[in-house]
Amino acid sequence: ADAGSIKGCQLLQPLFEYSGACAGCGETPYLKLLTQLLGDRLLVANATGCSSIYGGNLPTTPWTVNREGRGPAWANSLFEDNAEFGLGLAAGVDAHLRLARVLIERLQGRLGDMMVGALLASAQPGEAGIRDRRAQVAALRAMLPSIDDPDAGRLHALADYFVPKSVWVIGGDGWAYDIGFGGLDHVLATGRKINVLVLDTEVYSNTGGQQSKATPLGAVAKFAAAGKEIPKKDLGLMAMTYGHIYVARVAMGAKDAQTVRAFVEAEAHPGPSLIIAYSPCIAHGYDLAFSGQQSKLAVDSGQWPLYRFDPARGAMGEPPLQLDTDHPTVSPVTYMRNEARFRMAEMVDPARFKQLLAKAASHAAHRGAIYRQLAGIKVGADVQPVPPAPEPSPAAKE
């Protein structure tokens, strides 16, 4: 099955189940999808928040294993240092792989050039390539007990690192936009291969509904009782400015195929990746049975534009930013009036709410214009730089 398609990935076993999250939670479908695509070689650094509560509600856990006993390795870190914690996981994986490569080269004379060469080469992409690599590792482990050398025992313990691991740093918007932003920015700036998934509910969901920098203009939350006055922080646009980070903004309820493509492309990207996922929450104040329709309204009204920024496209002479949504076709009012977090602002002060609606529509149009302009810019090596302005003549200087 094609894991990059909706039908194909749904034939893969999810390794995230029975989460105990709120009914209709918009975060858990992304975790389920992630485990279907990468679950048996996944390492997760999970920031404290909703996802750590339903993800680690011991003595049970929704993270599970397949019939071979393989599943995600999951750990919860602090709210403020989860990105750094995930960077440590990635560094540890890389260090173990380097040591395994050193050990297998030392034992090459006893293992044979063919086996060593196959394991030192990069694994072929896709599930078939992973299965082949696991078969090679099993063959290696079968040979190692017969080799009388301390390096053989050490290599036996590290052999699984020849199978590519996928490290994901996961958390909510309170972590990514606010308290953990400094660490997140640092990790993305390193250039190391690491993936970040932000489950964006646009509010501090787990701690009582306080506003975060992800809270949209006009929404009511604690510390924004009459509606937030400034727009949502554009975390994705900030990450794009580095140029080497894969960035995607997704909404599964609006365009599930685009969501799957983003996850596949993020994993394939050789550097850091950032996926910002629209996550309906009970704090939004509507029946989450309609979260799919409301997600679509968020996209169609321009409040949640969908895009994928892929540096590989720039290397091919194409615009790195690819928009996955058209011009808004629905008024922001249609989207906002469906949610209590916006309607409460209208109840408090109808005149002010009318102003907030106008500002929200204006901001959405402004942001959309910026994205459309960026989506037409090529940054590849074949693009000629703008020539410098000529020096003014001596007469002009005088």
Coordinates of C-alpha atoms in Angstrom, one line a residue:
A1 CA 0.0 0.0 0.0
D2 CA 1.1 3.6 -0.7
A3 CA 1.7 5.0 2.8
G4 CA 1.6 8.5 1.4
S5 CA -2.0 8.3 0.4
I6 CA -5.1 8.4 2.7
K7 CA -6.2 4.9 1.7
G8 CA -2.7 3.5 1.9
C9 CA -1.8 4.8 5.4
Q10 CA -5.1 3.7 6.8
L11 CA -4.2 0.1 6.0
L12 CA -1.2 0.5 8.4
Q13 CA -1.6 -0.5 12.1
P14 CA -1.9 2.5 14.4
L15 CA 0.2 2.3 17.5
F16 CA -1.7 4.9 19.5
E17 CA -5.1 3.8 20.9
Y18 CA -7.6 4.4 23.7
S19 CA -6.1 7.7 24.6
G20 CA -8.5 8.9 27.3
A21 CA -8.5 12.4 25.8
C22 CA -11.6 14.6 25.7
A23 CA -14.3 13.3 23.4
G24 CA -13.7 14.8 19.9
C25 CA -10.1 15.9 20.7
G26 CA -8.5 17.3 17.6
E27 CA -5.0 16.4 18.7
T28 CA -5.1 12.6 18.8
P29 CA -5.8 12.0 15.1
Y30 CA -2.4 13.4 14.3
L31 CA -0.7 11.1 16.7
K32 CA -2.6 8.1 15.4
L33 CA -1.5 9.1 11.8
L34 CA 2.1 9.5 13.0
T35 CA 2.2 6.0 14.5
Q36 CA 0.7 4.5 11.3
L37 CA 3.4 6.0 9.2
L38 CA 6.4 5.6 11.6
G39 CA 5.3 3.9 14.8
D40 CA 7.7 1.0 15.1
R41 CA 10.8 3.2 14.8
L42 CA 9.5 6.3 16.4
L43 CA 11.1 8.2 19.3
V44 CA 8.9 10.8 20.9
A45 CA 9.8 13.7 23.2
N46 CA 6.5 14.9 24.5
A47 CA 6.1 18.3 26.2
T48 CA 4.0 18.6 29.3
G49 CA 0.4 19.4 28.4
C50 CA -2.7 17.7 27.2
S51 CA -0.7 15.3 25.0
S52 CA 1.4 14.2 27.9
I53 CA -1.6 13.7 30.1
Y54 CA -3.6 11.5 27.8
G55 CA -0.3 10.1 26.4
G56 CA 1.0 8.9 29.8
N57 CA -2.0 8.4 32.1
L58 CA -0.3 5.6 33.9
P59 CA -0.7 2.8 34.7
T60 CA -2.1 2.6 31.2
T61 CA -0.7 4.2 28.0
P62 CA -2.2 4.7 24.5
W63 CA 1.2 4.1 22.9
T64 CA 1.4 0.4 22.1
V65 CA 3.3 -2.1 20.1
N66 CA 2.8 -4.3 17.0
R67 CA 2.8 -8.1 16.8
E68 CA 6.6 -8.1 16.6
G69 CA 6.7 -6.2 19.9
R70 CA 8.0 -3.0 18.3
G71 CA 6.4 0.4 19.1
P72 CA 7.2 4.0 19.8
A73 CA 9.7 5.0 22.5
W74 CA 7.9 7.8 24.4
A75 CA 9.1 10.1 27.1
N76 CA 7.7 13.3 28.7
S77 CA 9.9 16.2 29.5
L78 CA 9.2 19.6 31.1
F79 CA 7.1 22.3 29.6
E80 CA 10.0 24.6 29.0
D81 CA 12.7 22.3 27.7
N82 CA 11.0 19.7 25.5
A83 CA 12.7 20.7 22.3
E84 CA 16.2 20.5 23.9
F85 CA 15.1 17.1 25.4
G86 CA 14.2 15.9 21.9
L87 CA 17.5 17.2 20.5
G88 CA 19.2 15.1 23.1
L89 CA 17.3 12.0 21.9
A90 CA 18.4 12.8 18.3
A91 CA 22.0 13.3 19.4
G92 CA 21.9 10.0 21.3
V93 CA 20.6 8.1 18.3
D94 CA 23.3 9.6 16.1
A95 CA 26.1 8.8 18.6
H96 CA 24.9 5.1 18.9
L97 CA 24.8 4.8 15.2
R98 CA 28.4 6.2 14.8
L99 CA 29.7 3.7 17.4
A100 CA 27.9 0.8 15.7
R101 CA 29.5 1.8 12.4
V102 CA 32.9 1.9 14.0
L103 CA 32.4 -1.5 15.6
I104 CA 31.2 -3.2 12.4
E105 CA 34.2 -1.9 10.5
R106 CA 36.5 -3.4 13.1
L107 CA 34.8 -6.7 12.6
Q108 CA 34.6 -6.6 8.9
G109 CA 37.2 -9.4 8.4
R110 CA 35.0 -11.8 10.4
L111 CA 31.6 -10.7 9.1
G112 CA 32.4 -10.4 5.4
D113 CA 32.5 -7.4 3.1
M114 CA 29.0 -8.0 1.7
M115 CA 27.2 -7.8 5.0
V116 CA 29.3 -4.9 6.3
G117 CA 28.9 -3.0 3.1
A118 CA 25.1 -3.5 3.1
L119 CA 24.7 -2.2 6.7
L120 CA 27.0 0.7 6.2
A121 CA 25.0 1.8 3.1
S122 CA 21.9 3.9 3.6
A123 CA 18.7 2.0 4.0
Q124 CA 16.3 2.2 1.0
P125 CA 13.3 4.5 1.6
G126 CA 9.9 3.1 2.4
E127 CA 8.6 0.2 4.4
A128 CA 10.2 -2.4 2.0
G129 CA 13.6 -0.8 2.6
I130 CA 13.0 -0.9 6.4
R131 CA 12.0 -4.6 6.2
D132 CA 15.2 -5.4 4.3
R133 CA 17.3 -3.5 6.8
R134 CA 15.8 -5.4 9.7
A135 CA 16.5 -8.7 7.9
Q136 CA 20.1 -7.6 7.5
V137 CA 20.3 -6.7 11.2
A138 CA 18.8 -10.1 12.2
A139 CA 21.5 -11.8 10.1
L140 CA 24.2 -9.8 11.7
R141 CA 23.0 -10.6 15.2
A142 CA 22.9 -14.3 14.3
M143 CA 26.6 -14.2 13.5
L144 CA 27.9 -12.1 16.4
P145 CA 27.6 -14.7 19.2
S146 CA 30.1 -16.9 17.5
I147 CA 32.7 -14.1 17.3
D148 CA 35.1 -14.1 20.3
D149 CA 35.7 -10.4 20.6
P150 CA 34.3 -7.8 23.1
D151 CA 33.4 -5.6 20.1
A152 CA 30.9 -8.3 19.0
G153 CA 28.9 -8.0 22.2
R154 CA 28.9 -4.3 22.0
L155 CA 27.8 -4.4 18.4
H156 CA 25.0 -6.9 19.3
A157 CA 23.6 -4.3 21.7
L158 CA 23.7 -1.5 19.2
A159 CA 22.7 -3.3 16.0
D160 CA 19.2 -1.9 16.0
Y161 CA 20.6 1.5 15.3
F162 CA 21.3 0.5 11.7
V163 CA 17.5 0.7 11.3
P164 CA 16.7 4.4 10.7
K165 CA 15.0 6.0 13.7
S166 CA 12.5 8.9 13.5
V167 CA 12.7 11.5 16.3
W168 CA 9.6 13.7 16.9
V169 CA 9.3 16.5 19.3
I170 CA 5.6 16.9 20.2
G171 CA 3.7 19.5 22.2
G172 CA 0.9 22.1 22.3
D173 CA 0.9 25.8 21.4
G174 CA 1.6 26.9 24.9
W175 CA 4.9 25.1 24.7
A176 CA 5.8 25.8 21.1
Y177 CA 4.7 29.5 20.8
D178 CA 5.4 30.6 24.4
I179 CA 7.2 28.8 27.2
G180 CA 9.4 26.5 25.1
F181 CA 9.8 28.8 22.1
G182 CA 13.4 29.7 22.8
G183 CA 14.4 26.0 22.9
L184 CA 12.3 25.2 19.8
D185 CA 13.9 28.0 17.9
H186 CA 17.4 26.7 18.9
V187 CA 16.7 23.2 17.9
L188 CA 15.2 24.2 14.5
A189 CA 18.3 26.4 13.9
T190 CA 20.8 23.6 14.4
G191 CA 20.1 22.0 11.1
R192 CA 20.0 18.5 12.7
K193 CA 17.5 16.0 11.3
I194 CA 14.6 16.3 13.8
N195 CA 10.8 16.7 13.4
V196 CA 8.5 18.9 15.4
L197 CA 4.7 18.5 15.6
V198 CA 2.8 21.4 17.2
L199 CA -0.8 20.4 18.3
D200 CA -2.3 23.9 18.1
T201 CA -5.5 24.4 20.1
E202 CA -4.8 28.1 20.2
V203 CA -5.1 28.2 24.0
Y204 CA -3.5 26.7 27.1
S205 CA -6.0 23.9 27.1
N206 CA -4.6 21.7 29.9
T207 CA -4.0 24.5 32.5
G208 CA -7.5 26.1 32.3
G209 CA -7.8 28.0 29.1
Q210 CA -5.4 30.9 29.3
Q211 CA -4.5 32.8 26.1
S212 CA -1.3 31.9 24.4
K213 CA 0.5 33.6 21.5
A214 CA -1.3 31.2 19.3
T215 CA -4.7 32.5 20.4
P216 CA -6.4 34.2 17.4
L217 CA -7.5 37.8 17.3
G218 CA -11.0 38.2 18.8
A219 CA -11.0 35.0 20.8
V220 CA -11.9 35.0 24.5
A221 CA -9.6 33.3 27.0
K222 CA -8.3 33.9 30.5
F223 CA -6.3 37.1 30.4
A224 CA -8.2 38.1 27.2
A225 CA -11.7 38.3 28.7
A226 CA -13.1 40.7 26.1
G227 CA -11.4 39.1 23.1
K228 CA -7.7 39.0 22.2
E229 CA -6.6 42.3 20.6
I230 CA -3.6 41.2 18.5
P231 CA -3.2 38.5 15.9
K232 CA -1.9 35.1 16.3
K233 CA 1.9 34.7 16.2
D234 CA 3.0 33.3 12.9
L235 CA 5.3 30.5 14.0
G236 CA 5.5 28.9 10.6
L237 CA 6.5 32.2 8.8
M238 CA 9.2 32.7 11.4
A239 CA 10.6 29.2 10.8
M240 CA 10.6 29.8 7.0
T241 CA 13.0 32.7 7.3
Y242 CA 15.8 30.2 8.1
G243 CA 15.4 28.7 4.7
H244 CA 16.5 25.1 5.7
I245 CA 13.5 24.0 7.7
Y246 CA 10.5 22.1 6.2
V247 CA 7.4 23.9 7.4
A248 CA 3.8 22.8 7.0
R249 CA 0.5 24.1 8.3
V250 CA -2.2 21.4 8.2
A251 CA -5.8 20.8 9.2
M252 CA -6.9 17.1 9.0
G253 CA -10.6 17.9 9.1
A254 CA -10.3 20.2 6.1
K255 CA -7.7 18.5 3.9
D256 CA -6.7 15.1 5.1
A257 CA -4.6 14.2 2.0
Q258 CA -2.6 17.4 2.5
T259 CA -1.9 16.4 6.1
V260 CA -0.6 13.0 5.1
R261 CA 1.6 14.5 2.4
A262 CA 3.1 17.0 4.9
F263 CA 3.9 14.2 7.4
V264 CA 5.6 12.1 4.7
E265 CA 7.6 15.1 3.3
A266 CA 8.6 16.2 6.8
E267 CA 10.0 12.7 7.5
A268 CA 11.8 12.6 4.2
H269 CA 13.4 16.1 4.6
P270 CA 17.1 15.7 5.6
G271 CA 17.0 18.6 8.1
P272 CA 14.6 19.9 10.7
S273 CA 10.9 20.0 10.1
L274 CA 7.9 21.8 11.7
I275 CA 4.3 20.8 11.3
I276 CA 1.6 23.1 12.8
A277 CA -1.6 21.1 13.2
Y278 CA -5.0 22.7 13.6
S279 CA -6.5 20.9 16.7
P280 CA -10.2 21.5 17.6
C281 CA -10.6 21.6 21.4
I282 CA -13.5 21.7 23.8
A283 CA -12.2 25.1 24.9
H284 CA -13.4 26.4 21.5
G285 CA -16.9 26.1 22.7
Y286 CA -18.9 24.0 20.2
D287 CA -19.9 20.3 19.7
L288 CA -16.8 18.6 18.4
A289 CA -18.9 16.2 16.4
F290 CA -18.8 19.1 13.9
S291 CA -15.0 19.7 14.1
G292 CA -14.5 18.6 10.6
Q293 CA -16.9 21.2 9.2
Q294 CA -15.5 23.8 11.5
S295 CA -11.9 23.0 10.4
K296 CA -13.0 23.5 6.8
L297 CA -14.5 26.8 7.7
A298 CA -11.3 27.9 9.4
V299 CA -9.4 27.1 6.2
D300 CA -12.0 28.5 3.7
S301 CA -12.3 31.8 5.7
G302 CA -8.5 32.4 5.6
Q303 CA -8.2 32.0 9.4
W304 CA -6.1 28.8 9.0
P305 CA -4.3 28.9 5.6
L306 CA -2.7 25.6 4.5
Y307 CA 0.8 25.4 3.0
R308 CA 4.0 23.4 2.7
F309 CA 7.4 25.1 2.7
D310 CA 9.9 22.6 1.3
P311 CA 13.6 23.7 0.9
A312 CA 14.1 20.9 -1.7
R313 CA 11.7 22.8 -4.1
G314 CA 14.0 25.8 -3.8
A315 CA 17.0 23.7 -4.8
M316 CA 15.1 22.7 -8.0
G317 CA 14.5 26.3 -8.9
E318 CA 10.8 26.2 -7.7
P319 CA 9.3 28.4 -5.0
P320 CA 9.8 26.6 -1.7
L321 CA 6.4 27.8 -0.4
Q322 CA 3.4 25.9 -1.9
L323 CA 0.0 27.1 -0.9
D324 CA -2.6 24.4 -0.5
T325 CA -5.6 26.7 -0.1
D326 CA -7.1 29.3 -2.5
H327 CA -8.4 32.8 -1.7
P328 CA -10.9 32.8 1.2
T329 CA -14.4 31.8 0.0
V330 CA -16.2 32.3 3.4
S331 CA -16.4 35.3 5.6
P332 CA -14.5 35.0 8.9
V333 CA -17.8 35.9 10.6
T334 CA -19.3 32.5 9.5
Y335 CA -16.4 30.7 11.1
M336 CA -16.2 32.7 14.3
R337 CA -19.9 32.8 15.1
N338 CA -19.9 29.0 15.4
E339 CA -17.6 29.0 18.5
A340 CA -18.3 30.3 22.0
R341 CA -14.8 31.6 22.4
F342 CA -15.7 34.3 19.8
R343 CA -19.4 34.7 20.6
M344 CA -18.5 35.5 24.3
A345 CA -16.6 38.6 23.1
E346 CA -19.7 39.7 21.3
M347 CA -21.8 39.3 24.4
V348 CA -19.4 41.3 26.5
D349 CA -19.2 44.2 24.1
P350 CA -21.0 44.0 20.7
A351 CA -19.5 47.2 19.3
R352 CA -15.9 46.1 20.2
F353 CA -16.5 42.7 18.8
K354 CA -17.6 44.2 15.5
Q355 CA -14.2 46.0 15.4
L356 CA -12.4 42.7 16.2
L357 CA -14.2 41.0 13.3
A358 CA -13.1 43.7 10.9
K359 CA -9.5 43.4 12.2
A360 CA -9.6 39.6 11.9
A361 CA -10.8 39.8 8.3
S362 CA -8.2 42.5 7.4
H363 CA -5.4 40.5 9.0
A364 CA -6.4 37.3 7.2
A365 CA -6.3 39.2 3.9
H366 CA -3.0 40.8 4.7
R367 CA -1.4 37.5 5.7
G368 CA -2.8 35.7 2.6
A369 CA -1.3 38.4 0.4
I370 CA 2.1 37.9 2.0
Y371 CA 1.9 34.1 1.5
R372 CA 0.8 34.4 -2.1
Q373 CA 3.7 36.7 -2.8
L374 CA 6.2 34.3 -1.1
A375 CA 4.7 31.4 -3.1
G376 CA 5.9 33.1 -6.3
I377 CA 9.5 33.6 -5.2
K378 CA 12.2 31.3 -6.4
V379 CA 15.3 31.0 -4.3
G380 CA 17.3 28.2 -6.2
A381 CA 20.9 28.4 -7.2
D382 CA 20.0 29.4 -10.7
V383 CA 18.2 32.5 -9.6
Q384 CA 20.3 35.6 -10.3
P385 CA 20.7 38.0 -7.4
V386 CA 19.5 41.6 -7.8
P387 CA 22.4 43.7 -9.0
P388 CA 23.6 46.4 -6.7
A389 CA 22.5 50.0 -7.3
P390 CA 25.1 52.0 -9.2
E391 CA 27.3 54.4 -7.3
P392 CA 26.1 58.0 -7.6
S393 CA 28.2 60.2 -9.7
P394 CA 30.5 62.7 -8.0
A395 CA 28.2 65.5 -9.2
A396 CA 25.3 63.8 -7.6
K397 CA 27.2 63.5 -4.3
E398 CA 27.9 67.2 -4.3

